[in-house]
Short mmCIF file of C-alpha atoms and ligand atoms in Angstrom, two decimals:
data_model
loop_
_atom_site.label_atom_id
_atom_site.label_comp_id
_atom_site.label_asym_id
_atom_site.label_seq_id
_atom_site.Cartn_x
_atom_site.Cartn_y
_atom_site.Cartn_z
CA MET A 1 20.81 -17.49 -1.92
CA THR A 2 20.52 -20.45 -4.25
CA ASP A 3 18.45 -23.56 -4.60
CA ALA A 4 19.74 -26.13 -2.19
CA ALA A 5 20.38 -29.51 -3.81
CA LEU A 6 18.35 -32.30 -2.37
CA GLY A 7 21.08 -33.47 -0.04
CA PRO A 8 21.26 -36.53 2.18
CA SER A 9 19.35 -34.79 4.98
CA VAL A 10 16.34 -34.32 2.71
CA ARG A 11 14.36 -37.53 2.49
CA ARG A 12 10.81 -38.75 2.27
CA GLU A 13 8.89 -38.81 5.49
CA ALA A 14 5.89 -40.95 6.31
CA GLY A 15 4.01 -37.79 7.38
CA TYR A 16 3.70 -36.81 3.73
CA GLY A 17 2.78 -40.33 2.68
CA GLY A 18 5.55 -40.20 0.13
CA ALA A 19 3.93 -37.26 -1.63
CA MET A 20 6.38 -34.66 -2.84
CA LEU A 21 6.03 -31.06 -1.76
CA ASP A 22 5.92 -28.39 -4.44
CA LEU A 23 8.27 -26.12 -2.55
CA LEU A 24 10.15 -26.16 0.72
CA VAL A 25 11.49 -22.95 2.24
CA ARG A 26 14.24 -23.81 4.70
CA ALA A 27 15.32 -21.81 7.74
CA GLY A 28 13.09 -18.78 7.33
CA ARG A 29 12.44 -16.44 10.21
CA LEU A 30 8.77 -15.42 10.51
CA PRO A 31 8.03 -11.80 11.51
CA SER A 32 6.97 -12.90 15.00
CA GLY A 33 9.48 -15.74 15.33
CA LYS A 34 12.75 -15.88 17.21
CA THR A 35 14.07 -19.07 15.62
CA PRO A 36 14.12 -20.15 11.96
CA VAL A 37 11.52 -22.60 10.68
CA ASP A 38 10.95 -24.66 7.56
CA ILE A 39 7.82 -23.97 5.52
CA ALA A 40 6.27 -26.74 3.42
CA ILE A 41 4.16 -25.79 0.40
CA LYS A 42 1.76 -28.03 -1.45
CA ASN A 43 -0.93 -27.07 -3.98
CA GLY A 44 -0.42 -23.37 -3.37
CA ARG A 45 -0.94 -23.59 0.39
CA ILE A 46 1.26 -23.91 3.44
CA SER A 47 1.02 -27.52 4.61
CA GLU A 48 3.41 -27.37 7.55
CA ILE A 49 5.58 -24.97 9.51
CA SER A 50 8.13 -26.69 11.76
CA PRO A 51 11.68 -26.22 13.00
CA ARG A 52 12.71 -29.06 10.67
CA ILE A 53 10.74 -30.70 7.86
CA ASP A 54 12.19 -33.76 6.19
CA ALA A 55 10.48 -34.25 2.86
CA THR A 56 11.24 -34.16 -0.82
CA ALA A 57 10.20 -31.10 -2.74
CA GLY A 58 10.15 -29.91 -6.33
CA ARG A 59 12.31 -27.05 -5.19
CA VAL A 60 14.08 -26.18 -1.95
CA ILE A 61 14.95 -22.59 -1.15
CA ASP A 62 17.34 -21.94 1.70
CA ALA A 63 16.30 -18.71 3.43
CA GLY A 64 19.45 -18.88 5.57
CA GLY A 65 17.80 -17.48 8.71
CA ARG A 66 16.39 -14.48 6.89
CA LEU A 67 12.95 -12.97 7.27
CA VAL A 68 10.03 -14.68 5.52
CA ALA A 69 6.96 -12.46 5.60
CA PRO A 70 3.63 -11.99 3.85
CA PRO A 71 3.83 -9.98 0.61
CA PHE A 72 3.39 -6.22 0.85
CA ALA A 73 0.07 -4.45 0.27
CA ASP A 74 -0.36 -0.91 -0.98
CA PRO A 75 -3.88 0.25 -0.11
CA HIS A 76 -3.58 3.61 -1.89
CA PHE A 77 -2.17 4.16 -5.35
CA HIS A 78 -2.87 5.94 -8.65
CA MET A 79 -1.98 3.45 -11.36
CA ASP A 80 -3.59 5.49 -14.15
CA ALA A 81 -1.03 8.26 -13.60
CA THR A 82 2.01 6.21 -12.62
CA LEU A 83 5.25 6.53 -14.63
CA SER A 84 3.86 9.58 -16.47
CA LEU A 85 6.38 11.98 -14.93
CA GLY A 86 7.05 14.86 -17.34
CA LEU A 87 3.88 14.27 -19.39
CA PRO A 88 3.00 16.81 -20.63
CA ARG A 89 5.25 18.83 -18.29
CA LEU A 90 6.68 18.82 -14.76
CA ASN A 91 4.92 20.12 -11.63
CA ARG A 92 6.76 23.40 -10.98
CA SER A 93 5.19 24.41 -7.65
CA GLY A 94 5.18 20.89 -6.22
CA THR A 95 1.63 21.38 -4.90
CA LEU A 96 -1.35 19.05 -4.90
CA LEU A 97 -3.37 21.61 -6.85
CA GLU A 98 -0.82 22.01 -9.66
CA GLY A 99 -0.62 18.22 -9.78
CA ILE A 100 -4.40 18.01 -10.30
CA ALA A 101 -4.22 20.72 -12.99
CA LEU A 102 -1.33 18.97 -14.73
CA TRP A 103 -3.16 15.64 -14.69
CA GLY A 104 -6.10 17.51 -16.24
CA GLU A 105 -3.81 18.52 -19.11
CA LEU A 106 -2.64 14.96 -19.61
CA LYS A 107 -6.08 13.30 -19.42
CA PRO A 108 -7.31 14.24 -22.92
CA LEU A 109 -4.09 12.82 -24.35
CA LEU A 110 -4.43 9.41 -22.68
CA THR A 111 -5.00 6.26 -24.69
CA VAL A 112 -6.06 2.87 -23.34
CA GLU A 113 -2.88 1.34 -24.74
CA ALA A 114 -0.56 3.91 -23.15
CA VAL A 115 -2.22 3.67 -19.73
CA MET A 116 -2.05 -0.13 -19.88
CA GLU A 117 1.58 -0.11 -20.90
CA ARG A 118 2.60 2.13 -18.00
CA ALA A 119 0.43 0.23 -15.51
CA LEU A 120 1.80 -3.16 -16.55
CA ARG A 121 5.36 -1.87 -16.28
CA TYR A 122 4.53 -0.68 -12.78
CA CYS A 123 3.03 -4.08 -11.92
CA ASP A 124 6.28 -5.77 -13.01
CA LEU A 125 8.18 -3.46 -10.68
CA ALA A 126 5.68 -4.10 -7.89
CA VAL A 127 6.12 -7.87 -8.15
CA SER A 128 9.90 -7.53 -8.03
CA GLN A 129 9.43 -5.54 -4.80
CA GLY A 130 7.14 -8.18 -3.27
CA LEU A 131 4.08 -5.95 -3.59
CA LEU A 132 1.20 -8.26 -4.50
CA ALA A 133 -1.92 -6.39 -3.36
CA ILE A 134 -2.66 -2.91 -4.68
CA ARG A 135 -5.71 -0.69 -4.40
CA THR A 136 -5.58 1.92 -7.13
CA HIS A 137 -7.85 4.90 -7.55
CA VAL A 138 -8.86 5.43 -11.17
CA ASP A 139 -10.03 8.82 -12.35
CA VAL A 140 -13.62 8.78 -13.62
CA CYS A 141 -13.71 12.48 -14.59
CA ASP A 142 -13.36 11.67 -18.27
CA ASP A 143 -16.44 10.95 -20.36
CA LYS A 144 -14.53 8.33 -22.34
CA LEU A 145 -13.43 6.57 -19.13
CA THR A 146 -10.13 5.77 -20.81
CA ALA A 147 -8.26 4.97 -17.60
CA VAL A 148 -11.13 2.81 -16.32
CA GLN A 149 -11.11 0.74 -19.52
CA ALA A 150 -7.34 0.37 -19.34
CA LEU A 151 -7.11 -0.58 -15.67
CA LEU A 152 -9.99 -3.06 -15.90
CA GLN A 153 -7.97 -4.85 -18.57
CA VAL A 154 -4.80 -4.63 -16.48
CA LYS A 155 -6.67 -6.06 -13.49
CA LYS A 156 -7.65 -9.08 -15.56
CA GLN A 157 -4.17 -9.48 -16.98
CA VAL A 158 -2.38 -9.45 -13.60
CA ALA A 159 -5.06 -11.36 -11.66
CA SER A 160 -2.90 -14.47 -11.24
CA TYR A 161 -0.16 -12.54 -9.46
CA ILE A 162 -1.53 -9.25 -8.06
CA ASP A 163 -4.74 -8.56 -6.13
CA LEU A 164 -5.61 -5.32 -7.90
CA GLN A 165 -8.62 -3.36 -6.64
CA LEU A 166 -9.98 -0.34 -8.49
CA VAL A 167 -11.61 2.67 -6.83
CA ALA A 168 -13.92 4.91 -8.89
CA PHE A 169 -12.29 8.24 -8.13
CA PRO A 170 -13.90 11.54 -9.18
CA GLN A 171 -10.62 13.49 -9.18
CA ASP A 172 -12.28 16.80 -10.11
CA GLY A 173 -15.04 16.47 -7.52
CA LEU A 174 -18.27 14.46 -7.54
CA PHE A 175 -20.35 17.67 -7.77
CA ARG A 176 -17.70 20.10 -9.03
CA ASP A 177 -17.28 18.15 -12.26
CA PRO A 178 -20.53 18.14 -14.26
CA THR A 179 -20.43 14.49 -15.35
CA ALA A 180 -18.48 12.92 -12.48
CA HIS A 181 -21.53 11.45 -10.73
CA THR A 182 -22.80 9.74 -13.90
CA ASN A 183 -19.31 8.56 -14.80
CA LEU A 184 -18.72 7.16 -11.33
CA LEU A 185 -21.88 5.05 -11.62
CA ARG A 186 -20.86 3.98 -15.16
CA ALA A 187 -17.45 2.89 -13.83
CA LEU A 188 -19.07 0.83 -11.06
CA GLU A 189 -21.32 -0.81 -13.67
CA MET A 190 -18.22 -1.66 -15.70
CA GLY A 191 -16.75 -3.55 -12.74
CA VAL A 192 -14.80 -1.02 -10.68
CA ASP A 193 -14.75 -2.35 -7.11
CA VAL A 194 -14.80 0.52 -4.63
CA VAL A 195 -16.53 3.93 -4.30
CA GLY A 196 -14.11 6.87 -4.12
CA GLY A 197 -14.38 10.61 -3.60
CA ILE A 198 -12.58 13.83 -2.78
CA PRO A 199 -14.81 15.96 -0.53
CA HIS A 200 -12.17 18.62 0.24
CA PHE A 201 -11.96 19.44 -3.49
CA GLU A 202 -15.67 20.18 -3.89
CA ARG A 203 -16.57 23.87 -4.17
CA THR A 204 -17.80 24.31 -0.61
CA MET A 205 -17.59 22.52 2.71
CA GLN A 206 -21.32 21.78 2.33
CA ALA A 207 -20.80 20.26 -1.12
CA GLY A 208 -18.01 18.15 0.38
CA THR A 209 -20.34 16.95 3.14
CA ASP A 210 -23.05 16.15 0.58
CA SER A 211 -20.57 14.21 -1.55
CA VAL A 212 -19.59 12.03 1.43
CA ARG A 213 -23.25 11.26 2.12
CA THR A 214 -24.05 10.51 -1.53
CA LEU A 215 -20.98 8.29 -1.99
CA CYS A 216 -21.66 6.28 1.18
CA GLU A 217 -25.27 5.76 0.07
CA ILE A 218 -24.10 4.51 -3.34
CA ALA A 219 -21.80 2.02 -1.59
CA GLU A 220 -24.48 0.90 0.83
CA LYS A 221 -26.99 0.26 -1.99
CA ARG A 222 -24.47 -1.73 -4.01
CA GLY A 223 -22.77 -3.55 -1.13
CA LEU A 224 -19.41 -1.97 -1.93
CA GLN A 225 -16.51 -0.60 0.06
CA VAL A 226 -15.77 3.13 0.31
CA ASP A 227 -12.35 4.78 0.05
CA LEU A 228 -12.31 8.56 0.06
CA HIS A 229 -9.44 10.96 -0.34
CA CYS A 230 -10.42 12.73 2.84
CA ASP A 231 -9.15 16.12 3.98
CA GLU A 232 -5.91 16.05 1.98
CA SER A 233 -5.37 19.61 3.05
CA ASP A 234 -3.51 21.79 5.55
CA ASP A 235 -6.83 23.38 6.52
CA PRO A 236 -7.55 22.35 10.14
CA PHE A 237 -11.25 22.95 9.50
CA SER A 238 -11.41 20.40 6.69
CA ARG A 239 -13.40 17.89 8.75
CA HIS A 240 -14.98 15.56 6.20
CA ILE A 241 -13.55 12.60 8.10
CA GLU A 242 -16.09 13.43 10.82
CA THR A 243 -18.93 13.13 8.29
CA LEU A 244 -17.40 9.95 6.88
CA ALA A 245 -17.39 8.39 10.35
CA ALA A 246 -20.99 9.46 11.01
CA GLU A 247 -22.26 8.22 7.62
CA THR A 248 -20.45 4.92 8.11
CA VAL A 249 -22.31 4.35 11.37
CA ARG A 250 -25.65 5.62 9.98
CA LEU A 251 -25.50 3.22 7.03
CA GLY A 252 -23.95 0.25 8.88
CA LEU A 253 -20.78 0.28 6.79
CA GLN A 254 -18.41 -0.33 9.70
CA GLY A 255 -15.17 -2.01 8.64
CA ARG A 256 -15.77 -1.32 4.94
CA VAL A 257 -14.70 2.32 4.80
CA VAL A 258 -11.26 3.90 4.36
CA GLY A 259 -10.29 7.50 5.00
CA SER A 260 -7.19 8.15 2.90
CA HIS A 261 -4.62 10.88 3.62
CA CYS A 262 -6.52 12.73 6.40
CA THR A 263 -3.68 15.27 6.47
CA SER A 264 -5.80 18.07 7.94
CA MET A 265 -5.73 16.11 11.19
CA HIS A 266 -2.05 17.11 11.42
CA SER A 267 -3.13 20.75 11.77
CA MET A 268 -6.26 20.31 13.86
CA ASP A 269 -6.74 21.64 17.34
CA ASN A 270 -5.81 18.96 19.90
CA TYR A 271 -9.14 19.19 21.68
CA TYR A 272 -11.07 18.57 18.46
CA ALA A 273 -8.76 15.69 17.53
CA SER A 274 -9.42 14.13 20.94
CA LYS A 275 -13.13 14.07 20.09
CA LEU A 276 -12.65 12.99 16.49
CA ILE A 277 -10.35 10.00 16.92
CA PRO A 278 -12.82 8.01 19.11
CA LEU A 279 -15.50 8.65 16.45
CA ILE A 280 -13.16 7.19 13.81
CA ALA A 281 -12.58 4.17 16.06
CA GLU A 282 -16.31 3.76 16.72
CA ALA A 283 -17.00 3.70 12.95
CA GLN A 284 -14.18 1.17 12.45
CA LEU A 285 -12.74 3.33 9.71
CA HIS A 286 -9.39 2.29 8.27
CA ILE A 287 -6.99 5.21 7.95
CA VAL A 288 -4.44 5.24 5.12
CA PRO A 289 -1.74 7.88 5.43
CA ASN A 290 0.68 8.22 2.52
CA PRO A 291 3.89 9.45 4.14
CA LEU A 292 5.99 10.02 1.01
CA ILE A 293 3.34 12.20 -0.55
CA ASN A 294 1.87 13.84 2.53
CA ILE A 295 5.19 15.27 3.69
CA THR A 296 6.08 16.59 0.24
CA LEU A 297 2.70 18.02 -0.86
CA GLN A 298 1.55 19.49 2.44
CA GLY A 299 2.86 22.68 4.03
CA ARG A 300 3.71 24.20 0.67
CA SER A 301 2.15 27.54 1.54
CA ASP A 302 3.85 27.70 4.96
CA THR A 303 6.96 29.74 5.63
CA TYR A 304 8.67 28.27 8.71
CA PRO A 305 7.88 26.13 10.58
CA LYS A 306 6.68 24.11 7.59
CA ARG A 307 4.03 21.56 8.46
CA ARG A 308 4.69 18.06 7.22
CA GLY A 309 1.05 17.11 7.08
CA MET A 310 1.03 13.44 7.99
CA THR A 311 -2.00 12.42 10.01
CA ARG A 312 -1.83 11.45 13.70
CA VAL A 313 -0.61 7.87 13.44
CA PRO A 314 0.40 7.13 17.07
CA GLU A 315 -2.86 8.56 18.41
CA LEU A 316 -4.99 6.62 15.90
CA ARG A 317 -3.12 3.43 16.77
CA ALA A 318 -3.60 4.04 20.46
CA ALA A 319 -7.36 4.31 19.85
CA GLY A 320 -7.36 0.92 18.13
CA VAL A 321 -7.81 2.21 14.56
CA ASN A 322 -6.35 0.12 11.74
CA VAL A 323 -3.71 2.32 10.11
CA ALA A 324 -2.12 1.13 6.87
CA PHE A 325 0.50 3.17 5.03
CA GLY A 326 0.01 3.67 1.30
CA GLN A 327 2.37 4.79 -1.44
CA ASP A 328 -0.03 7.00 -3.45
CA CYS A 329 2.31 7.95 -6.30
CA THR A 330 5.35 6.84 -8.24
CA MET A 331 6.74 9.23 -10.88
CA ASP A 332 3.57 11.10 -11.72
CA PRO A 333 2.23 14.71 -11.66
CA TRP A 334 2.31 14.74 -7.85
CA TYR A 335 5.56 12.97 -7.00
CA PRO A 336 8.78 12.60 -9.01
CA LEU A 337 10.24 9.70 -6.98
CA GLY A 338 8.93 6.33 -5.76
CA SER A 339 9.81 2.74 -6.62
CA ALA A 340 6.94 0.46 -5.53
CA ASP A 341 8.94 -0.01 -2.34
CA MET A 342 6.60 -0.36 0.65
CA LEU A 343 9.62 -0.56 2.96
CA GLU A 344 10.54 2.95 1.84
CA VAL A 345 6.97 3.99 2.68
CA ALA A 346 7.19 2.39 6.15
CA ASN A 347 10.61 3.92 6.72
CA MET A 348 9.32 7.39 5.88
CA GLY A 349 6.24 6.82 8.03
CA ILE A 350 8.48 6.15 11.04
CA HIS A 351 10.34 9.42 10.43
CA ALA A 352 7.30 11.57 9.76
CA ALA A 353 5.13 10.29 12.65
CA PRO A 354 7.70 10.28 14.43
CA MET A 355 7.78 6.90 16.19
CA THR A 356 11.03 5.11 16.91
CA SER A 357 10.24 2.62 19.68
CA ARG A 358 11.03 -0.98 18.78
CA GLU A 359 7.32 -1.76 19.02
CA ALA A 360 6.32 1.09 16.70
CA MET A 361 9.01 0.33 14.11
CA SER A 362 7.97 -3.31 14.05
CA TRP A 363 4.36 -2.14 13.69
CA ALA A 364 5.40 -0.05 10.66
CA PHE A 365 6.28 -3.30 8.89
CA THR A 366 2.84 -4.70 9.74
CA SER A 367 1.24 -1.50 8.46
CA VAL A 368 2.53 -2.25 4.94
CA THR A 369 1.62 -5.93 5.11
CA ALA A 370 -1.33 -7.24 7.19
CA ASN A 371 -2.90 -3.81 7.87
CA GLY A 372 -3.09 -3.05 4.15
CA TYR A 373 -4.89 -6.34 3.48
CA LEU A 374 -7.34 -5.53 6.26
CA ALA A 375 -8.04 -2.04 4.87
CA MET A 376 -8.64 -3.53 1.42
CA GLY A 377 -11.04 -6.16 2.79
CA LEU A 378 -8.71 -9.00 1.75
CA PRO A 379 -8.04 -12.15 3.81
CA ASP A 380 -5.40 -12.00 6.54
CA PRO A 381 -2.04 -12.79 4.85
CA THR A 382 -0.32 -14.04 8.03
CA LEU A 383 1.78 -17.09 7.18
CA ARG A 384 0.08 -20.07 8.78
CA VAL A 385 -0.65 -23.75 8.13
CA GLY A 386 -3.58 -24.01 5.71
CA GLY A 387 -3.13 -20.43 4.51
CA PRO A 388 -2.04 -19.39 1.03
CA ALA A 389 1.64 -19.93 0.29
CA SER A 390 2.26 -16.29 -0.63
CA MET A 391 5.40 -14.87 0.93
CA ILE A 392 8.58 -12.93 0.42
CA ILE A 393 12.08 -13.72 1.61
CA LEU A 394 13.97 -10.56 2.56
CA GLN A 395 17.66 -9.81 3.03
CA ALA A 396 17.08 -9.03 6.69
CA ARG A 397 16.49 -11.02 9.84
CA ASP A 398 13.53 -9.20 11.34
CA PRO A 399 10.91 -6.59 10.41
CA ILE A 400 12.81 -3.63 11.87
CA GLU A 401 15.97 -4.57 10.01
CA ALA A 402 13.90 -4.93 6.83
CA VAL A 403 12.49 -1.42 7.23
CA ARG A 404 15.86 0.05 8.20
CA MET A 405 17.70 -1.50 5.25
CA ARG A 406 14.78 -1.37 2.82
CA ALA A 407 15.85 -4.94 2.40
CA THR A 408 16.29 -6.64 -0.96
CA ARG A 409 13.39 -8.93 -1.84
CA LEU A 410 15.31 -12.14 -2.48
CA THR A 411 12.34 -14.32 -3.44
CA VAL A 412 8.70 -13.42 -4.10
CA ILE A 413 6.26 -16.33 -3.93
CA ARG A 414 2.54 -16.30 -4.74
CA GLU A 415 0.48 -19.38 -3.91
CA GLY A 416 3.55 -21.57 -4.15
CA ARG A 417 4.81 -20.09 -7.42
CA VAL A 418 8.11 -18.19 -7.50
CA LEU A 419 7.37 -14.89 -9.27
CA ALA A 420 10.59 -12.95 -8.83
CA GLU A 421 14.10 -13.41 -7.49
CA THR A 422 16.82 -10.85 -6.80
CA ALA A 423 20.39 -11.57 -5.78
CA PRO A 424 21.35 -10.36 -2.31
CA ARG A 425 23.12 -7.02 -2.11
CA LEU A 426 26.69 -7.85 -1.15
CA ALA A 427 29.61 -5.46 -1.40
CA GLN A 428 33.03 -6.80 -2.39
CA LEU A 429 35.58 -4.94 -0.31
CA SER A 430 39.26 -4.28 -0.93
CA LEU A 431 40.36 -2.93 2.44
CA PRO A 432 43.52 -3.81 4.37
CA GLY A 433 42.79 -6.23 7.18
CA ARG A 434 39.03 -6.16 6.63
CA PRO A 435 36.58 -8.82 5.37
CA LYS A 436 36.37 -9.29 1.62
CA GLU A 437 32.58 -9.26 1.51
CA LEU A 438 29.96 -7.16 3.30
CA ASP A 439 26.30 -8.05 3.71
CA PRO A 440 24.89 -4.68 4.84
CA ALA A 441 22.24 -6.44 6.93
CA ASP A 442 24.70 -8.73 8.70
CA TYR A 443 25.91 -6.71 11.64
CA ALA A 444 22.57 -5.63 13.02
CA PRO A 445 21.34 -7.24 16.22
CA ILE A 446 18.12 -9.24 16.12
CA ALA A 447 15.26 -7.22 17.55
CA GLU A 448 14.18 -8.01 21.09
CA GLY A 449 10.48 -7.93 21.90
FE1 FE2 G 1 -4.27 9.64 -3.66
#
C-alpha cells in the first residue's frame, strides 16, 4: 500500500469549505461494515465517514478494501519485567512460582535506566503492532520502588502515542511481604493509577480475603480503579473472585474493577461456577484472561489430562460480563515468547476457550480492541464521526481474517498522526502455471454475519 497521488478524482468540495483535510483514508472496511468507506481526518478527529469523500488532504492512504479498526488494547501486562528473558537465568520448571522466585532474584539488580530501556523498546514494538493502550502492573515489593520510578517516566515519555496505565502490584503479597502495603500506598502517591493485588499468593485463604477487602477500600477512598491478579491457580477452591465481586458491590465500585486471570474458575465445580458467574455480572466486574500465559503456566502439576487453565470465557460472555483478553508477558521470567501481538492473543483465546463460531471469533477481535478499552476505563475507541482518529489498517478484510492471519499492521494512526507503517506480506512465487505473487489474506471469503 502506498500513498495515492492526489489524482483527478480528488478535488475540493464545498462541504469542507475549501479546507484541506489532514488525512484521508480511502476504501477502508470497518469491523462492522460490509462495504468500504472513506474516512476523513481533521485536527486529530474523524470528520466524516462516507462511501466516497471528495476533498483534498495532506495525505491520502489507500486501504484497498482492507480492514480499518480501532487500535489494540492490552489490559494486562508486566512492563517492568518485559524483555528480561534469561536475566539472571531461565525458568526451568516453567511454573508461575518459579517465575515469581526468578523475578525476585532479578529485582535487586534492576536499575531505573535498564527498566526504562527495556520498556521503551517494548513500546516501540507495541506501536508497530498497533497496540496503543496498555495497562501494566508494576511490582511495588521493592523498598526502592525502582520499577515504579522507571515506568512513571516511561508513561510520561510515551504519553503522546500510548495510553499507558500503571497498576501498583504487590507481587509478593500485600500481607506476605512486610513492606508491600506501605510501598503500594507510596506508589499511588507517586502517581500510579490503579490498585493491584494477588490474593491467592497470600499465606492463607483468609489473608487473601483480607487483602481483597483492604485493596478495594484503598481504591474506594482514593477514587481509583482496582485490578487484581485473582485466583491465578489450578486450585478450584481459590475463590477470591467471589470476595472481589462482593466487595465491589459493598463499596459501590461497579464497573471500576477487573479480575485478571481467574484461572481457578477453569477447575471449579460447575454448580459453584453457576452461582459465581451471576455474582460477577452483578458486580459489573471486567474479566481479563491471558490465554498465552494461562495455558502455559497452569496445569504444570497435572499428569494427564493436563488442565489448560483458561477461565470460562463463553459462560462469562453469555452472562453479559465484559471479557477482554490480555497478553500478560513477553520474554520474561514467566513466558519466553510473545511479540506485543494482540491478534496472537485473540487467536490463542479462540483455541483455548474453545469457541469457533463466526460470532465468537469476531468477538475475539473485539475483546482485544473495544473490550480492553472498557476494562481500562478508557473511552470507547469505535471509529465514528467526531471520535478520535486513532486506527489501524490491517492486511485482512474482516476481523476473523485478521485474527486467523495475525494480519500485518500496514498503518498505525493515532489522532491523525501516522506512527508506524509496515509493508504488506506478499510472497513472490516461482511455480509453473501459478500466480507470481501471493497475498496470504487474499483467498479467504469475507465473513458473513
Ligand atoms: Fe499478570
